[in-house]
Short mmCIF file of C-alpha atoms in Angstrom, two decimals:
data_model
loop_
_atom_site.label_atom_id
_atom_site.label_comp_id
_atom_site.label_asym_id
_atom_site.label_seq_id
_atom_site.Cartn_x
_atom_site.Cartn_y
_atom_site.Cartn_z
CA UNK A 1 150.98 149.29 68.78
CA UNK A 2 153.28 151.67 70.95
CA UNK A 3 153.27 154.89 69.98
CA UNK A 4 156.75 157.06 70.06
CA UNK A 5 156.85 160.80 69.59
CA UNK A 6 160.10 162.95 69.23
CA UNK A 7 159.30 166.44 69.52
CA UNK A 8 161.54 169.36 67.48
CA UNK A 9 162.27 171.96 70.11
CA UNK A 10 164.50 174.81 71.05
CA UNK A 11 167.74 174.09 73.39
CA UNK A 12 171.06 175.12 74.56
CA UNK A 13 170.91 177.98 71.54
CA UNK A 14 169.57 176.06 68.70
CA UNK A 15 167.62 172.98 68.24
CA UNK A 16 167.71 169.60 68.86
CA UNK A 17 165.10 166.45 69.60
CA UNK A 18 163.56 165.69 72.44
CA UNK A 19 162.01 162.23 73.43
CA UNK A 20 160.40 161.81 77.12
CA UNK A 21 162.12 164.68 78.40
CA UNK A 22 165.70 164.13 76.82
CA UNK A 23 166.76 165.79 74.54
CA UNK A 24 169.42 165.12 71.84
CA UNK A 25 172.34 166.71 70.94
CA UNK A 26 172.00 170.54 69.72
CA UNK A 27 172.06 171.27 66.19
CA UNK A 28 172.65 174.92 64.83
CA UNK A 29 169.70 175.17 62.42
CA UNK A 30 165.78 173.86 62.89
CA UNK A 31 166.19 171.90 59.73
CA UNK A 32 168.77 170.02 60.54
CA UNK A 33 167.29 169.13 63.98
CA UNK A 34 164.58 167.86 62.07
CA UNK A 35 166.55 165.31 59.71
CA UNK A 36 168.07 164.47 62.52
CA UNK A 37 165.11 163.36 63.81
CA UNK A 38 163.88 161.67 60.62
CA UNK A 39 166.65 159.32 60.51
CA UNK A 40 166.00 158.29 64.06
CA UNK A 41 162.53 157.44 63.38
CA UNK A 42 162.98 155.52 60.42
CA UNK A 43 165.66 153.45 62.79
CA UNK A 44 163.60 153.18 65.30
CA UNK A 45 161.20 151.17 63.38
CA UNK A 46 163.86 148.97 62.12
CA UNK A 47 163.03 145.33 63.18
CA UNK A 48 165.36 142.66 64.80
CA UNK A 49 166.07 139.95 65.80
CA UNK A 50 163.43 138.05 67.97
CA UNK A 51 165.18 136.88 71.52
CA UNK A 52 164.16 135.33 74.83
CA UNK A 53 165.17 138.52 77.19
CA UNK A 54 166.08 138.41 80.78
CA UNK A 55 165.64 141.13 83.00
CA UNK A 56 165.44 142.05 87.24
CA UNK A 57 162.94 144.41 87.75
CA UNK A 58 163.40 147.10 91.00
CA UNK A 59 162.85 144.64 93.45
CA UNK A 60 165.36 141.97 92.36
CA UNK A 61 163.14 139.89 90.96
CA UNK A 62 164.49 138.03 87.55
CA UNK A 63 161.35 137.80 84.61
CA UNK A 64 161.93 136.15 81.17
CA UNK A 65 159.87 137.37 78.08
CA UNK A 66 160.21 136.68 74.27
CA UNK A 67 160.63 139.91 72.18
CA UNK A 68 159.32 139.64 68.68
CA UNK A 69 162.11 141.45 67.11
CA UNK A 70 159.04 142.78 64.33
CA UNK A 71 157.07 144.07 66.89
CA UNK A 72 158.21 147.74 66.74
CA UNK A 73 157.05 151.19 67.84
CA UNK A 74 155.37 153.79 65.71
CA UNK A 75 157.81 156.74 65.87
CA UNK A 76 156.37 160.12 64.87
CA UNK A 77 157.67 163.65 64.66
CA UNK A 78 155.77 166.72 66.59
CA UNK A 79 157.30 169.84 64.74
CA UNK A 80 155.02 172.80 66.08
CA UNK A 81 157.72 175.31 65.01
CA UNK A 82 156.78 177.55 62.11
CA UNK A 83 159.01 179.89 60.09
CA UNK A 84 158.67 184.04 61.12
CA UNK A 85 156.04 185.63 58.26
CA UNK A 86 158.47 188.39 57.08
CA UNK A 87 156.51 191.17 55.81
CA UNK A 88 156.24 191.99 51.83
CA UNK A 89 159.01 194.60 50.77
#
């Protein structure tokens, strides 16, 4: 099974998700980056419909493959942020 993995990150003055290198839209706190992120896992893993596809790869050539619309990634979270340790008043 394919293996997807978002990763909760800082950008653009707040935080957002990234997934190969792109990175989602900023939100203003690290929590709600994080939701944000939830929901798109639990989308991504959302089955469809199964199809015959059709595609031309870079050099023109045409292929034909059956997608099993079940046959889903895993999607994960990598959240390596942790919260500041304030000091006891």
């Amino acid at each position: 099974m394919m293996r997807v993995t978002y990763e909760i990150v800082p950008h653009d003055g707040g935080w957002a998700y990234r997934l190969d290198g792109v990175y989602s839209e900023t939100f203003a706190s690290h929590a709600e980056a994080v939701e944000a992120a939830r929901i798109v896992t639990q989308e991504q893993q959302v089955g469809g419909e199964s199809a015959e596809i059709s595609f031309q790869d870079e050099n023109g050539k045409w292929h034909e493959e059956y997608s099993d619309g079940g046959d889903r990634p895993e999607a994960v979270i990598l959240d390596l942020y942790e919260e500041p340790k304030h000091p006891a008043v």
